[in-house]
Amino acid sequence: MSELIGVWLAALLTLGIFSFLYKDNPIYKICESIFVGVSAGYWAIVFFFDNIIKKFWYGVFPTDNSEPNYLLWFGAFLGFLMLLRLSSKIGWIARWPLAFIVGATAGLYMMIYFVSNAMLQISSTMRNVVAVNPETSAIVWGETIGSVIIAVGVLSGLVYFFFSKEHKGVFGQTAKVGIWFLMITFGAHFGYTVMSRMSLLIGRVDFLFTDWLHLLK
Amino acid sequence: MLSTVATILMIIVGLSMLYILYRTIKGQPIERRYVFLYIALAISLPLLMQKTAPVPVTRDVMKLVDALNELPPGSKVLAAFDYDPPSAPELQPMGVAFMKFAFKHDLQVIIMGLWPQGPQQANQAILEAMKDPEIAAKNLQYGVDYVNLGFQSGNEFVIQSMGSNFKRMFPKDDRLIPYDSLPIMNSVTNFSNIDFVFNLSSGKPGTVEWVQIAVDRFGAKCGAGNTAVQAPQVYPYLRTGQLTGLLGGMSGGAEFEKALDEEGKASTFIFSQMISHATVIAFILIGNVAFFMSRKKKKQ
């Protein structure tokens, strides 16, 4: 019975959200408010129980025979300092834990991004553009063309973002090629985004047809 | 019956789009709400037609399938479900197909999630996989053949910590069974005891973080399935070999199902997606016709 109510509720809320496509209306606003409220409530509960109860409370006051982790008090103290932002007089103290988070995250990411997103990508771009099959010594044309396109794309893209020299002559033409590469990249991203949004809609329509109306198995 | 009616309606919709083009050329463009209606029809009718579209399996998907096929029975696969229900239409079919493959090939699956609803999505995928008679006959045991370690907050710092000790991040599993009481986890300390990482991701934390930390820092072998929105961000990792294979969006899911011979939801969804894309392209063309017609009118 509870599942049936859940399915009907979900179906009606889905239709309520879709009603916006006709025009803005009170039913849509109600559905939107429910969605925002439920999401905020869900995340608040999840993070309260996972972080404050499960990690901090049981970490400091373990219910099994494990040793208490007193270091967690430091994290809790920083978390408390964050809440001081609510005070107009001593709100500036909230910058300290924020500085700690920014510093720690920047430190971790500096090396991670440098290795994964810079060095490895650069070395992959700089490899031999002519791909050869190691067994037959024949040129693999598909991969070779791909490598040439990437090399040209990277170089022309970098030229486009070089603003210390006026984009004229050969330099300007190369920059134009760079713009074309950028436009194609943005187009591919947009195409993928459309595909993703359609998938979401397909998921909802499938839910309506399968779970609600039982038109499909 | 339903399929036949849907097919007839689909033909009528196609013809009516020609009429819209005719109207546009005549200088009578339609209201934008009709576009929404046509997209709704382009998605609904193909679903009711219950047809599949031909999907060629691309190299990136095949690489992942090959990597999975290379795993001998008993290999430990870490399956990270990092998504929530809104992304399920794209990622859940991949999860189900993966579970079916893993269970049929006797791989030991360790599930976890950096998103709170991820492990629940994994449980649904397991239930779906268990409906397969071949898998049901195996009588797989929780804690021995597979385990769900559950959700752990902390985003990429969880992966970082797992690099030295899994148990520190997951002292108990999703069913509150202590780590040491799970036979499947007996020989698992960190990533060096994991043969393959399979990540399903729809954002952050997700595949990018798994590649940056588990692969590049701890040397894990990783393949992934991503939502279409995220896939372009991850493609550069394929060329460098940081990622073994990638399933991009619903088409990636359909290809994965085809390559594994596990036809599921993605294979039926992809036909709907194909028709909806064709409709979008048709409306872009009609929109351009309307634009040039209005410009011509202004010049006159």
XYZ file of N, CA, C and O in Angstrom, chain A residues 21-23 42-43 46-47 50-51 54-55 63-64 104-105 108-109 112-113 115-117 120-121 124-125 127 143 146-147 150 188-189 191-206 209-210 215-217, chain B residues 2 33 36 39 43-44 47-48 50 59 86-87 89-90 116-117 120 151-154 156-157 160 204 208-209 212-213 216-217 227-229 231-233 235-237 239-240 242 248-251 265 269 272-273 276-277 280:
432
model
N 6.019 23.498 -18.395
C 6.284 23.630 -19.823
C 5.113 24.322 -20.534
O 5.288 24.949 -21.575
N 3.922 24.193 -19.948
C 2.775 24.912 -20.536
C 2.854 26.376 -20.123
O 2.943 27.259 -20.951
N 2.856 26.588 -18.815
C 3.142 27.928 -18.277
C 3.316 27.829 -16.759
O 2.906 26.838 -16.152
N 16.768 16.207 3.461
C 17.484 14.946 3.277
C 18.983 15.125 3.528
O 19.607 14.382 4.288
N 19.547 16.151 2.873
C 20.993 16.369 3.006
C 21.371 16.753 4.431
O 22.426 16.359 4.934
N 21.333 13.530 6.431
C 22.453 12.657 6.035
C 23.765 13.146 6.639
O 24.505 12.385 7.264
N 24.026 14.438 6.474
C 25.302 14.956 6.969
C 25.349 15.013 8.492
O 26.404 14.821 9.086
N 25.876 11.250 9.482
C 27.132 10.672 9.009
C 28.349 11.353 9.603
O 29.343 10.686 9.904
N 28.271 12.658 9.745
C 29.451 13.372 10.231
C 29.435 13.581 11.742
O 30.377 13.203 12.433
N 27.942 9.697 13.493
C 28.746 8.498 13.182
C 30.248 8.744 13.313
O 30.964 7.943 13.916
N 30.699 9.868 12.760
C 32.157 10.098 12.768
C 32.632 10.733 14.070
O 33.549 10.233 14.701
N 31.382 3.059 21.193
C 30.517 2.118 21.915
C 31.156 0.731 21.982
O 30.762 -0.084 22.797
N 32.134 0.477 21.088
C 32.847 -0.814 21.160
C 34.130 -0.623 21.982
O 34.278 0.372 22.685
N 44.284 23.165 3.197
C 44.423 21.701 3.113
C 44.013 21.191 1.728
O 44.708 20.362 1.119
N 42.898 21.715 1.222
C 42.415 21.272 -0.094
C 43.373 21.690 -1.201
O 43.676 20.905 -2.098
N 46.414 19.449 -1.215
C 46.152 18.120 -1.776
C 46.011 18.199 -3.298
O 46.598 17.404 -4.031
N 45.236 19.190 -3.736
C 44.946 19.278 -5.160
C 46.110 19.757 -6.012
O 46.164 19.437 -7.194
N 47.924 16.658 -7.052
C 47.033 15.749 -7.794
C 46.790 16.282 -9.200
O 46.938 15.566 -10.185
N 46.404 17.562 -9.287
C 46.103 18.143 -10.602
C 47.358 18.281 -11.449
O 47.313 18.123 -12.667
N 49.949 16.357 -11.504
C 50.338 15.049 -12.065
C 49.276 14.561 -13.063
O 49.583 14.272 -14.223
N 48.018 14.489 -12.621
C 46.965 13.857 -13.438
C 46.502 14.712 -14.610
O 46.284 14.213 -15.702
N 46.321 16.001 -14.359
C 45.714 16.837 -15.393
C 46.711 17.694 -16.155
O 46.347 18.298 -17.160
N 50.688 14.311 -17.153
C 50.322 13.136 -17.957
C 49.635 13.534 -19.263
O 49.821 12.900 -20.303
N 48.834 14.594 -19.210
C 48.160 15.058 -20.430
C 49.170 15.650 -21.414
O 49.097 15.410 -22.623
N 51.170 12.916 -23.021
C 50.358 12.197 -24.005
C 50.232 12.985 -25.310
O 50.180 12.417 -26.400
N 50.203 14.310 -25.199
C 50.108 15.162 -26.394
C 51.433 15.203 -27.147
O 51.466 15.305 -28.372
N 53.660 12.870 -27.509
C 54.202 11.608 -28.029
C 54.210 11.616 -29.565
O 53.559 12.460 -30.186
N 44.641 6.267 -35.634
C 45.283 6.840 -34.448
C 46.219 7.991 -34.835
O 46.319 8.990 -34.122
N 44.205 11.027 -35.514
C 43.755 11.530 -34.210
C 44.852 12.308 -33.501
O 44.606 13.391 -32.951
N 46.075 11.771 -33.551
C 47.208 12.438 -32.897
C 47.508 13.782 -33.547
O 47.805 14.769 -32.859
N 44.884 16.290 -32.506
C 45.102 16.749 -31.126
C 46.269 17.738 -31.074
O 46.167 18.801 -30.449
N 30.483 19.770 -28.833
C 30.457 18.374 -28.361
C 29.930 18.316 -26.931
O 29.105 17.469 -26.589
N 30.385 19.269 -26.104
C 29.904 19.328 -24.714
C 28.398 19.551 -24.689
O 27.676 18.915 -23.923
N 26.237 18.903 -27.055
C 25.570 17.702 -27.570
C 25.422 16.646 -26.483
O 24.350 16.049 -26.320
N 26.491 16.461 -25.723
C 26.447 15.485 -24.625
C 25.438 15.923 -23.553
O 24.762 15.089 -22.943
N 25.378 17.246 -23.323
C 24.440 17.754 -22.311
C 23.004 17.482 -22.745
O 22.173 17.050 -21.936
N 22.721 17.721 -24.029
C 21.379 17.447 -24.554
C 21.060 15.957 -24.351
O 19.976 15.588 -23.900
N 22.050 15.117 -24.678
C 21.869 13.664 -24.539
C 21.541 13.305 -23.092
O 20.649 12.492 -22.824
N 22.226 13.945 -22.165
C 22.016 13.656 -20.745
C 20.630 14.100 -20.293
O 19.940 13.383 -19.569
N 20.229 15.287 -20.736
C 18.914 15.816 -20.330
C 17.793 14.951 -20.906
O 16.775 14.724 -20.267
N 17.992 14.490 -22.136
C 16.996 13.601 -22.751
C 16.897 12.305 -21.942
O 15.810 11.762 -21.758
N 18.046 11.837 -21.477
C 18.063 10.600 -20.688
C 17.244 10.762 -19.413
O 16.530 9.845 -19.001
N 17.367 11.945 -18.779
C 16.585 12.197 -17.566
C 15.096 12.123 -17.876
O 14.312 11.532 -17.128
N 14.724 12.749 -18.992
C 13.307 12.754 -19.387
C 12.839 11.335 -19.715
O 11.733 10.937 -19.324
N 13.686 10.582 -20.390
C 13.348 9.185 -20.716
C 13.112 8.400 -19.418
O 12.154 7.642 -19.306
N 13.954 8.644 -18.433
C 13.814 7.965 -17.140
C 12.477 8.262 -16.486
O 11.809 7.373 -15.959
N 12.080 9.533 -16.537
C 10.793 9.923 -15.932
C 9.619 9.320 -16.703
O 8.659 8.818 -16.124
N 9.684 9.393 -18.022
C 8.582 8.858 -18.845
C 8.492 7.340 -18.652
O 7.393 6.783 -18.542
N 9.645 6.694 -18.566
C 9.658 5.244 -18.326
C 9.010 4.922 -16.977
O 8.257 3.951 -16.856
N 5.225 5.261 -17.398
C 4.653 4.166 -18.199
C 4.769 2.801 -17.494
O 3.884 1.972 -17.624
N 5.879 2.607 -16.784
C 6.126 1.283 -16.192
C 5.533 1.158 -14.787
O 4.703 0.287 -14.539
N 2.005 0.299 -18.384
C 1.897 0.071 -19.825
C 3.069 -0.771 -20.332
O 2.962 -1.467 -21.327
N 4.194 -0.637 -19.641
C 5.394 -1.394 -20.037
C 5.814 -2.315 -18.898
O 5.504 -2.060 -17.737
N 6.556 -3.363 -19.257
C 7.045 -4.291 -18.216
C 8.391 -3.830 -17.699
O 9.210 -3.360 -18.450
N -0.396 -1.990 -28.483
C 0.136 -0.703 -28.032
C 1.290 -0.256 -28.924
O 1.379 0.916 -29.318
N 5.797 26.097 -27.340
C 5.246 25.002 -26.534
C 5.006 23.741 -27.359
O 5.004 22.635 -26.834
N 7.983 21.479 -27.088
C 7.961 20.613 -25.889
C 7.060 19.400 -26.129
O 7.398 18.280 -25.744
N 8.805 16.935 -28.381
C 9.874 16.213 -27.675
C 9.261 15.137 -26.775
O 9.751 13.993 -26.711
N 9.830 11.066 -27.227
C 10.389 10.195 -26.181
C 9.389 9.101 -25.799
O 9.752 7.932 -25.647
N 8.119 9.478 -25.690
C 7.090 8.525 -25.220
C 6.778 7.436 -26.248
O 6.757 6.248 -25.915
N 9.243 4.612 -26.701
C 9.247 3.719 -25.531
C 8.111 2.706 -25.644
O 8.280 1.527 -25.345
N 6.952 3.204 -26.098
C 5.788 2.324 -26.241
C 5.960 1.351 -27.413
O 5.383 0.274 -27.422
N 8.614 -0.139 -28.039
C 9.453 -1.211 -27.477
C 10.425 -1.809 -28.492
O 10.520 -3.026 -28.659
N 35.271 1.620 -29.417
C 36.541 1.122 -28.878
C 36.656 1.351 -27.369
O 37.142 0.487 -26.638
N 18.368 10.729 -9.777
C 18.185 11.484 -11.030
C 19.066 10.992 -12.185
O 18.690 11.132 -13.345
N 20.220 10.433 -11.878
C 21.116 9.956 -12.940
C 20.912 8.484 -13.258
O 21.619 7.928 -14.103
N 18.584 6.786 -14.929
C 18.295 6.328 -16.296
C 19.535 6.045 -17.126
O 19.551 5.141 -17.944
N 20.590 6.819 -16.890
C 21.828 6.617 -17.646
C 22.729 5.558 -17.008
O 23.322 4.737 -17.705
N 25.481 9.524 -0.992
C 24.642 8.771 -0.033
C 23.718 7.738 -0.677
O 23.531 6.653 -0.136
N 23.149 8.061 -1.840
C 22.190 7.113 -2.435
C 22.857 6.069 -3.323
O 22.182 5.161 -3.806
N 22.481 2.426 -2.307
C 21.090 1.975 -2.489
C 20.836 1.625 -3.957
O 20.139 0.666 -4.273
N 27.825 4.011 2.256
C 28.258 5.375 1.936
C 29.250 5.875 2.979
O 29.126 5.564 4.152
N 30.212 6.616 2.523
C 31.122 7.272 3.454
C 31.283 8.726 3.027
O 31.630 9.004 1.881
N 31.017 9.640 3.945
C 31.175 11.067 3.612
C 32.657 11.434 3.657
O 33.452 10.779 4.334
N 32.990 12.485 2.941
C 34.390 12.917 2.920
C 34.940 13.060 1.508
O 36.111 13.375 1.326
N 36.658 13.005 -1.924
C 37.902 12.402 -2.417
C 38.851 12.020 -1.278
O 39.745 11.192 -1.461
N 38.650 12.599 -0.096
C 39.510 12.260 1.029
C 39.280 10.808 1.470
O 40.145 10.194 2.076
N 41.500 8.828 -0.766
C 42.859 9.063 -0.274
C 43.153 8.162 0.928
O 44.192 7.504 1.002
N 30.787 15.168 -8.982
C 31.901 15.225 -8.038
C 31.408 14.866 -6.643
O 30.414 15.445 -6.220
N 36.691 11.498 -11.979
C 37.896 12.350 -11.977
C 38.713 12.095 -10.712
O 39.935 11.895 -10.771
N 38.038 12.056 -9.579
C 38.723 11.847 -8.295
C 39.305 10.429 -8.203
O 40.404 10.240 -7.686
N 42.418 10.501 -10.369
C 43.491 11.316 -9.789
C 44.130 10.659 -8.564
O 45.338 10.780 -8.356
N 43.320 9.992 -7.753
C 43.865 9.454 -6.500
C 44.111 7.934 -6.580
O 45.230 7.475 -6.408
N 46.265 7.326 -10.288
C 47.562 7.992 -10.425
C 48.410 7.931 -9.153
O 49.633 7.945 -9.210
N 47.758 7.885 -8.011
C 48.528 7.881 -6.765
C 48.777 6.467 -6.245
O 49.868 6.152 -5.793
N 27.695 9.840 -16.748
C 26.567 10.490 -17.423
C 27.134 11.238 -18.631
O 28.330 11.574 -18.643
N 26.288 11.498 -19.606
C 26.772 12.150 -20.829
C 27.348 13.531 -20.538
O 28.293 13.970 -21.190
N 26.778 14.218 -19.542
C 27.281 15.552 -19.201
C 28.738 15.485 -18.745
O 29.551 16.341 -19.067
N 30.945 12.897 -19.284
C 31.857 12.109 -20.124
C 32.947 12.938 -20.829
O 34.120 12.530 -20.797
N 32.618 14.093 -21.448
C 33.686 14.838 -22.133
C 34.823 15.256 -21.210
O 35.961 15.387 -21.640
N 34.501 15.436 -19.933
C 35.519 15.826 -18.955
C 36.484 14.668 -18.680
O 37.632 14.880 -18.290
N 37.075 11.975 -20.950
C 37.691 11.396 -22.154
C 39.214 11.580 -22.231
O 39.918 10.674 -22.659
N 39.761 12.754 -21.821
C 41.227 12.893 -21.902
C 41.994 11.818 -21.122
O 43.121 11.486 -21.468
N 41.370 11.263 -20.066
C 42.049 10.231 -19.273
C 42.158 8.903 -20.018
O 42.939 8.040 -19.642
N 42.957 8.500 -23.340
C 44.093 8.530 -24.254
C 45.408 8.304 -23.519
O 46.326 7.676 -24.042
N 45.481 8.829 -22.300
C 46.716 8.682 -21.523
C 46.807 7.295 -20.885
O 47.853 6.946 -20.343
N 45.092 6.481 -18.293
C 44.752 6.578 -16.870
C 43.433 5.849 -16.588
O 43.204 5.355 -15.504
N 30.076 6.217 -21.935
C 29.594 7.604 -21.904
C 28.104 7.699 -22.139
O 27.633 7.445 -23.239
N 27.363 8.045 -21.110
C 25.920 8.287 -21.236
C 25.125 7.039 -21.594
O 25.618 5.907 -21.459
N 23.906 7.282 -22.039
C 23.019 6.156 -22.332
C 23.525 5.300 -23.494
O 23.371 4.072 -23.484
N 24.171 5.950 -24.471
C 24.695 5.167 -25.595
C 25.794 4.228 -25.102
O 25.880 3.073 -25.536
N 17.649 -2.168 -19.929
C 16.918 -0.903 -20.112
C 17.584 0.031 -21.131
O 16.903 0.662 -21.926
N 15.961 2.156 -24.114
C 15.964 3.619 -23.988
C 16.641 4.279 -25.189
O 16.281 5.376 -25.585
N 14.506 5.468 -28.037
C 13.789 6.681 -27.667
C 14.717 7.896 -27.776
O 14.318 8.953 -28.264
N 15.944 7.705 -27.328
C 16.897 8.805 -27.383
C 17.254 9.161 -28.832
O 17.377 10.334 -29.170
N 14.391 11.161 -30.229
C 14.336 12.508 -29.634
C 15.454 13.393 -30.175
O 15.247 14.589 -30.420
N 16.626 12.809 -30.412
C 17.728 13.593 -30.991
C 17.382 14.026 -32.406
O 17.640 15.170 -32.794
N 15.126 16.923 -32.164
C 15.852 18.158 -31.807
C 16.548 18.717 -33.046
O 16.480 19.922 -33.330
